[in-house]
Structures are given as C-alpha cells and as structure tokens.
Coordinates of C-alpha atoms in Angstrom, one line a residue:
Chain A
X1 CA -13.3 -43.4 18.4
X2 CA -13.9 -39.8 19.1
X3 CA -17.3 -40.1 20.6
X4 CA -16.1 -42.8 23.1
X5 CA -13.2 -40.9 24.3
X6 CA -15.3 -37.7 24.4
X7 CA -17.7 -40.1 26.5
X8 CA -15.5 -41.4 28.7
X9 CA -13.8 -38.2 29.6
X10 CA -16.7 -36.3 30.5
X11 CA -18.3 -39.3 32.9
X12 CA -14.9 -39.5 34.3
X13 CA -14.9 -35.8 34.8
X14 CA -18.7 -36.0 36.9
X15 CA -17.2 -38.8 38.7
X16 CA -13.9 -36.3 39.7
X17 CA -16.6 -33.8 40.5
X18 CA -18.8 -35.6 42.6
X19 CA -15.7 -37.1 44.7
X20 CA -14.3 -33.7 45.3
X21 CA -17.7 -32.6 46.3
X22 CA -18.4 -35.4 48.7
X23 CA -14.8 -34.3 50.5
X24 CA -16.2 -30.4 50.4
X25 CA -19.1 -31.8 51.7
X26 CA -17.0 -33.5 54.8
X27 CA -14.9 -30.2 55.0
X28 CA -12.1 -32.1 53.6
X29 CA -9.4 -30.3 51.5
X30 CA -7.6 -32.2 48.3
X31 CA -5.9 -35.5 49.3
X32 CA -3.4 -37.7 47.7
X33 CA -6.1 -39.9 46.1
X34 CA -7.6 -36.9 44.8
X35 CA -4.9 -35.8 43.0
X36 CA -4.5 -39.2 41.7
X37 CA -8.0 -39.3 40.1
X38 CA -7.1 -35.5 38.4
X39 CA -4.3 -37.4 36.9
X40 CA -6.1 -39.9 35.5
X41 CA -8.8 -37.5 34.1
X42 CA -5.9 -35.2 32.9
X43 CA -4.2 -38.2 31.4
X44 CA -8.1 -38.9 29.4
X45 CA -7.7 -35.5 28.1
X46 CA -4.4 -35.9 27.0
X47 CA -4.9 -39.0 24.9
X48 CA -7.7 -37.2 24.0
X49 CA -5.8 -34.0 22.5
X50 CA -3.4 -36.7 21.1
X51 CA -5.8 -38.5 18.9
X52 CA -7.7 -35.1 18.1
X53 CA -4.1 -33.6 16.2
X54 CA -3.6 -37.5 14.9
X55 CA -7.2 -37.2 12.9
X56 CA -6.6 -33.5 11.9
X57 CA -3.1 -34.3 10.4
X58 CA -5.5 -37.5 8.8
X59 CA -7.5 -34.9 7.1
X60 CA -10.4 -35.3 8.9
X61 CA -12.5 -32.2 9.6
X62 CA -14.7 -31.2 12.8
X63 CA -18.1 -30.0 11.9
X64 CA -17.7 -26.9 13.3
X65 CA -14.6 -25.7 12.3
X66 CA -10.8 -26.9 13.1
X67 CA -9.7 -23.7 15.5
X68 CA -12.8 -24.4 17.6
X69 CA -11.9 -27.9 18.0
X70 CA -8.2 -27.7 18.9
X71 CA -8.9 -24.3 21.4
X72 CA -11.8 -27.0 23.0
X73 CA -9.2 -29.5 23.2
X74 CA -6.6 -27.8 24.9
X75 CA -9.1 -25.9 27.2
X76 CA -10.3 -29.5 28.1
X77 CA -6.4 -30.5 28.7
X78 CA -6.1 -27.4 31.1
X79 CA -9.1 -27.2 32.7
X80 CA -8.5 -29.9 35.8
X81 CA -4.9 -29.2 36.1
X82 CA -5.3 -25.5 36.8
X83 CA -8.0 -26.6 39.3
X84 CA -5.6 -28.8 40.9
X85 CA -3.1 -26.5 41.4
X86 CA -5.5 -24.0 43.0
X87 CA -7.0 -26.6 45.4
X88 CA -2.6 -26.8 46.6
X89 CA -2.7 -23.0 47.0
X90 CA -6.5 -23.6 49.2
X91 CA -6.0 -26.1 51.5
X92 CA -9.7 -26.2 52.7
X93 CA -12.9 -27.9 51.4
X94 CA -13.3 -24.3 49.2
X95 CA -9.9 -26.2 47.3
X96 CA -12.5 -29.6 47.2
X97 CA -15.2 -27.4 45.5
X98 CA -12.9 -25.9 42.9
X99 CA -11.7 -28.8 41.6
X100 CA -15.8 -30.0 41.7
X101 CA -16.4 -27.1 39.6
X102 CA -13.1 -27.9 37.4
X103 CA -15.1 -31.3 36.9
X104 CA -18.4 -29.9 36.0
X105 CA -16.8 -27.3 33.8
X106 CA -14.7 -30.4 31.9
X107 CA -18.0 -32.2 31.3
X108 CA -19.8 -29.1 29.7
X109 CA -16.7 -28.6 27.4
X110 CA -16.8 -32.4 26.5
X111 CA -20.3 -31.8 25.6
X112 CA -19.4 -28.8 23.1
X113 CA -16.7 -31.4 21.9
X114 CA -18.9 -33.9 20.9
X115 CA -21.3 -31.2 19.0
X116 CA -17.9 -29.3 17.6
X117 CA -17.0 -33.2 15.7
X118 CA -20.3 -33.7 14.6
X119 CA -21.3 -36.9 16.0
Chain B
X1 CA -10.9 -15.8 60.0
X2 CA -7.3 -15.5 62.8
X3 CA -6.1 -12.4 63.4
X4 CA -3.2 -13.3 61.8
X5 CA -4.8 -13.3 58.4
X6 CA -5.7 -9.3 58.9
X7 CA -1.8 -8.8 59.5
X8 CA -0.7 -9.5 55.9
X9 CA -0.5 -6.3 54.1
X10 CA -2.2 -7.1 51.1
X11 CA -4.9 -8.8 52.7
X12 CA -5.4 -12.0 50.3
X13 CA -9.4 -12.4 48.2
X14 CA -8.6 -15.5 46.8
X15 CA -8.8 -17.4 50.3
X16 CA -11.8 -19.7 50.7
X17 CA -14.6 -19.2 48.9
X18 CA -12.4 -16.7 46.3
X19 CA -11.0 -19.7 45.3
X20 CA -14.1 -20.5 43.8
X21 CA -14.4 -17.4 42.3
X22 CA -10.8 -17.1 41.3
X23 CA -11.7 -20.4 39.2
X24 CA -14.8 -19.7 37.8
X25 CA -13.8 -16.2 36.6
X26 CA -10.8 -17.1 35.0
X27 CA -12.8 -20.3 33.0
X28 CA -15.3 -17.2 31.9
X29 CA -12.2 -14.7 31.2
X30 CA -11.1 -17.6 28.5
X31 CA -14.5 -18.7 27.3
X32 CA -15.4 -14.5 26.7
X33 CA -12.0 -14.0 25.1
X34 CA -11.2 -16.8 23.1
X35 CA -15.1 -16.9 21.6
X36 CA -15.1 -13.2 20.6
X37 CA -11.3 -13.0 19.4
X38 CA -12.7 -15.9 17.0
X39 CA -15.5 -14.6 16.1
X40 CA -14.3 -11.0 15.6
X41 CA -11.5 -12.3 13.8
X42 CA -13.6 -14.7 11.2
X43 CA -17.2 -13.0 11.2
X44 CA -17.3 -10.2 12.5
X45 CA -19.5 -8.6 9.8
X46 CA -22.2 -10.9 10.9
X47 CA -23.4 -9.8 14.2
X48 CA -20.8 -6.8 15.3
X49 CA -23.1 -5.9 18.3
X50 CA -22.7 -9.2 19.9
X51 CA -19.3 -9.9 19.4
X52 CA -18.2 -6.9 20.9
X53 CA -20.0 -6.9 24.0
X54 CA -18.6 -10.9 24.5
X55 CA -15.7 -9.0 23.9
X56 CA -16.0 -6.4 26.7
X57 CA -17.7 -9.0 28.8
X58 CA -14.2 -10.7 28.5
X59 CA -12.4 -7.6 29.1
X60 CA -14.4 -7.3 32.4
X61 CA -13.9 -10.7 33.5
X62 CA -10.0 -10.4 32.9
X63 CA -9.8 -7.5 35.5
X64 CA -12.2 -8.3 38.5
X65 CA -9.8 -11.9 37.8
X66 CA -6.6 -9.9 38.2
X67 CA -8.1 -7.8 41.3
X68 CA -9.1 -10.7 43.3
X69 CA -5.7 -12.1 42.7
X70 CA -3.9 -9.1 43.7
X71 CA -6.1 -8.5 46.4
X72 CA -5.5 -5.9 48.5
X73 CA -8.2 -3.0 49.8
X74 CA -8.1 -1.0 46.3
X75 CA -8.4 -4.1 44.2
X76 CA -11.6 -5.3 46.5
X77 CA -13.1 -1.9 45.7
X78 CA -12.3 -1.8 42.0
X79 CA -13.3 -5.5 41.9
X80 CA -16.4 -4.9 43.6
X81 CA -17.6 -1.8 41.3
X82 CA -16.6 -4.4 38.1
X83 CA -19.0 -6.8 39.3
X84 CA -21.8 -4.6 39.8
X85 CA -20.7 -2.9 36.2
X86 CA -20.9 -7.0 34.9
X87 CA -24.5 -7.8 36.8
X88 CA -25.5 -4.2 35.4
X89 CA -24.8 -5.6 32.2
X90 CA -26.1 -8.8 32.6
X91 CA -29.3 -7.8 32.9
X92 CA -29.7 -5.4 30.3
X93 CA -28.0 -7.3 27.6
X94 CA -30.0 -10.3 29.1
X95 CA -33.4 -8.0 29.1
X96 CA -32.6 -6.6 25.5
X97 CA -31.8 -10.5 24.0
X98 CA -35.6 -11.6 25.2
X99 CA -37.1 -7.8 23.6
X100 CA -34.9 -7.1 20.8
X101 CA -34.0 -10.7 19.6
X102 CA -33.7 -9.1 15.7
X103 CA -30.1 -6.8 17.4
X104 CA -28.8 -10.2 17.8
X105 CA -28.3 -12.5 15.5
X106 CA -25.8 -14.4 16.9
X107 CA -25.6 -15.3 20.8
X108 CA -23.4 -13.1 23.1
X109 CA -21.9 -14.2 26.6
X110 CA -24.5 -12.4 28.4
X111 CA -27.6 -13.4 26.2
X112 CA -30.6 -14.4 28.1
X113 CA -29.1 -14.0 31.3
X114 CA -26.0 -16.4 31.0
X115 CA -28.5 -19.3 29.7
X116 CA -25.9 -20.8 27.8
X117 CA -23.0 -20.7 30.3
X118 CA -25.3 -22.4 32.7
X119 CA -26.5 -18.7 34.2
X120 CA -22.7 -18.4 35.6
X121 CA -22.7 -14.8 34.1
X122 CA -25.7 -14.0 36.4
X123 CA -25.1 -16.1 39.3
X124 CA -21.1 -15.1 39.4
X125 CA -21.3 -11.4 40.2
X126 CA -24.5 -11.7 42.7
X127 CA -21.8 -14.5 44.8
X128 CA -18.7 -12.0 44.2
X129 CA -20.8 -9.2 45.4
X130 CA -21.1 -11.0 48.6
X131 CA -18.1 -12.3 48.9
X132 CA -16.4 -8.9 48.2
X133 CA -18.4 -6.9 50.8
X134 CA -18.1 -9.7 53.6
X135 CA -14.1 -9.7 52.7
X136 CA -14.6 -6.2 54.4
X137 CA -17.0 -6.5 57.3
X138 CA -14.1 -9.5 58.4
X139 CA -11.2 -7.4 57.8
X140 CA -13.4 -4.7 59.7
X141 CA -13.4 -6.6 62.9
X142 CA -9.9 -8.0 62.6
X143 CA -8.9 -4.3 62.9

C-alpha cells in the first residue's frame, strides 16, 4: 500500500515536473491547468500523509525511525504547494521552472520515503 | 529589466531566476536544519564534527534565504559574501570527506561535494554568485 502510493506520487511528481518545464521551455508562466495538476499531486501527498499517521497509530514501524518518516511526509505535503505559491508571486517561465524543480525535489523525497519504510 | 523595476527602493532578488534560488535555498535551509536538529538531538555523540557543520551549513542557508528575500543593496552584498563563505566551505568539507574519510563517520550536507543532495550544495552558490553580481551590473545601468 505504501510502496504504491510512494510510487505513484513520485511519477506523478516527474510528470508535474516535466510539464512545468515544457511551459519554461515555451517562456510560459503557471497556467490554470498547471495549478490543477499541483493539486492533484498535492492531493497524492495528502492521502499519502493520511495513510502514513493511519499505519503509525496501527503500530507499524518505518525502518528508519518514525520522526524521519513523518518530517519526510510533511516535507513531501509542502513541497509543491510552496512552489505553487511562488510561481503566483513570478509570473514568468522562472515561476514554470520552480515549480519543475518543486517536482524533481518531491520525487527525490519520495525516493528517501520508500528507503525510510523499508520496502 | 524596465526602468521601472530600478525605481522600487528595495530593489527585489527574488525576481526571475531568484525565484529559483529563493526555492532551492529554502528546500536546502529545511533539509540542513531539520537533518542536523535530528541528529544532534538523538546521536550526537556519534559523529559531532559532521553534525555540526550540517548544522552551520543550515544556519548559512537560512540567511543568504532571508537576504534574497529582503533584498535590497546590503542584503545582495551580505548574501553574496554568504555564498562565497558556503562554496568556500563546500569545497573544503567536500576535499577533506574524499582525504580524511576516518573525521567522518557519518555524512554531512556538504560531503563529497553535495553528492548526496544531487551536487545542489555546489552547484547553488556558483548560480547565486552570478545571479547576485549580475543583479548589480543591471541595477548599474538602470541608474
């Protein structure tokens, strides 16, 4: 269950990445759309945290520790919404490569996620 | 690059490509801080030296963050002397990991040049560098 979700997050993230790179790439800032796809990513993360809290109060243990886990899962919840909301504030393609490297930076922490369970 | 832009008092860092930089120094600011506020507080005793330099590496990161947000000629200054103070020690904590490996025996942020934050520690302050002194050279013209 974990491994999935931590899968699914962190290819959704690359795909968020490489869209908002292909607008920097056309000089485009943010759009609509864009911020819809950072939603849905967001919302990933979210269930994500959800079901992380649900197995800890379960009393099942990450690998690596429990603090490690929960500080990675709310860093993962944060991470593209505080891109997003600098890519409002930068209303050129420089917002469109933020939010690229709010992707890329989601997909490492998934990574670290997946080691920090144990899978 | 209007002349507008020069006009604001506090002329703005985080414009453009400072967004960028804004970003990725903040994500660094909590990676450095959060790791060695864990590590200090749980194992501390373990490897002391590293720990404390992720720690200062944090503290470093937390300021050029806060100057390029304030922006502003003093800022731009103090955040430009940071980053040459961070790629300073960079490459020596990145030099003495590959010598000295026995000093460490657990990783710090700046061990082997950034490797394991994708070389963003090395890469960061050579782009900020840049960034910082061409912020200058526009502002320069504009006035």
């Amino acid at each position: 269950m974990v491994d999935a979700l931590t899968l699914v997050t962190g290819v959704a993230a690359l795909l968020l990445a490489a869209w908002c790179g292909w607008a920097a790439y056309r000089d485009q800032p943010t759009k609509d759309w864009h911020f819809m796809g950072m939603a849905v990513v967001t919302l990933l993360t979210l269930v994500q945290l959800a079901v992380g809290i649900v197995l800890l109060a379960q009393g099942e243990k990450p690998e690596q520790g429990t603090t490690i886990f929960v500080a990675y899962l709310i860093g993962a919840f944060a991470c593209v919404p505080a891109a997003g909301f600098m890519s409002l504030a930068e209303r050129t393609r420089w917002g469109s490569v933020t939010v690229a490297a709010g992707g890329v930076v989601l997909a490492v922490l998934e990574v670290r996620l997946y080691d920090i369970w144990g899978g | 690059m209007t002349s507008g832009e020069a006009e604001v008092s506090r002329r703005r860092l985080t414009s453009g490509p400072g967004t960028l930089l804004v970003w990725l120094y903040g994500v660094m600011v909590v990676g450095a801080v959060s790791r060695s506020a864990y590590q200090i507080a749980t194992e501390f005793d373990r490897a002391a030296l590293a720990y404390s330099l992720s720690a200062v590496a944090g503290v470093v990161y937390g300021f050029i963050t806060y100057s390029l947000v304030r922006g502003g000629e003093t800022a731009r200054k103090a955040a430009l002397a940071c980053c040459v103070a961070e790629l300073v020690g960079v490459l020596t904590v990145g030099t003495w990991t590959l010598i000295e490996p026995s000093a460490f025996p657990d990783a710090t942020v700046w061990s082997d040049f950034g490797m394991g934050y994708v070389f963003i520690p090395i890469l960061l302050p050579v782009s900020a560098i840049y960034w910082l002194r061409r912020s200058r050279a526009r502002n320069g013209d504009a006035a």
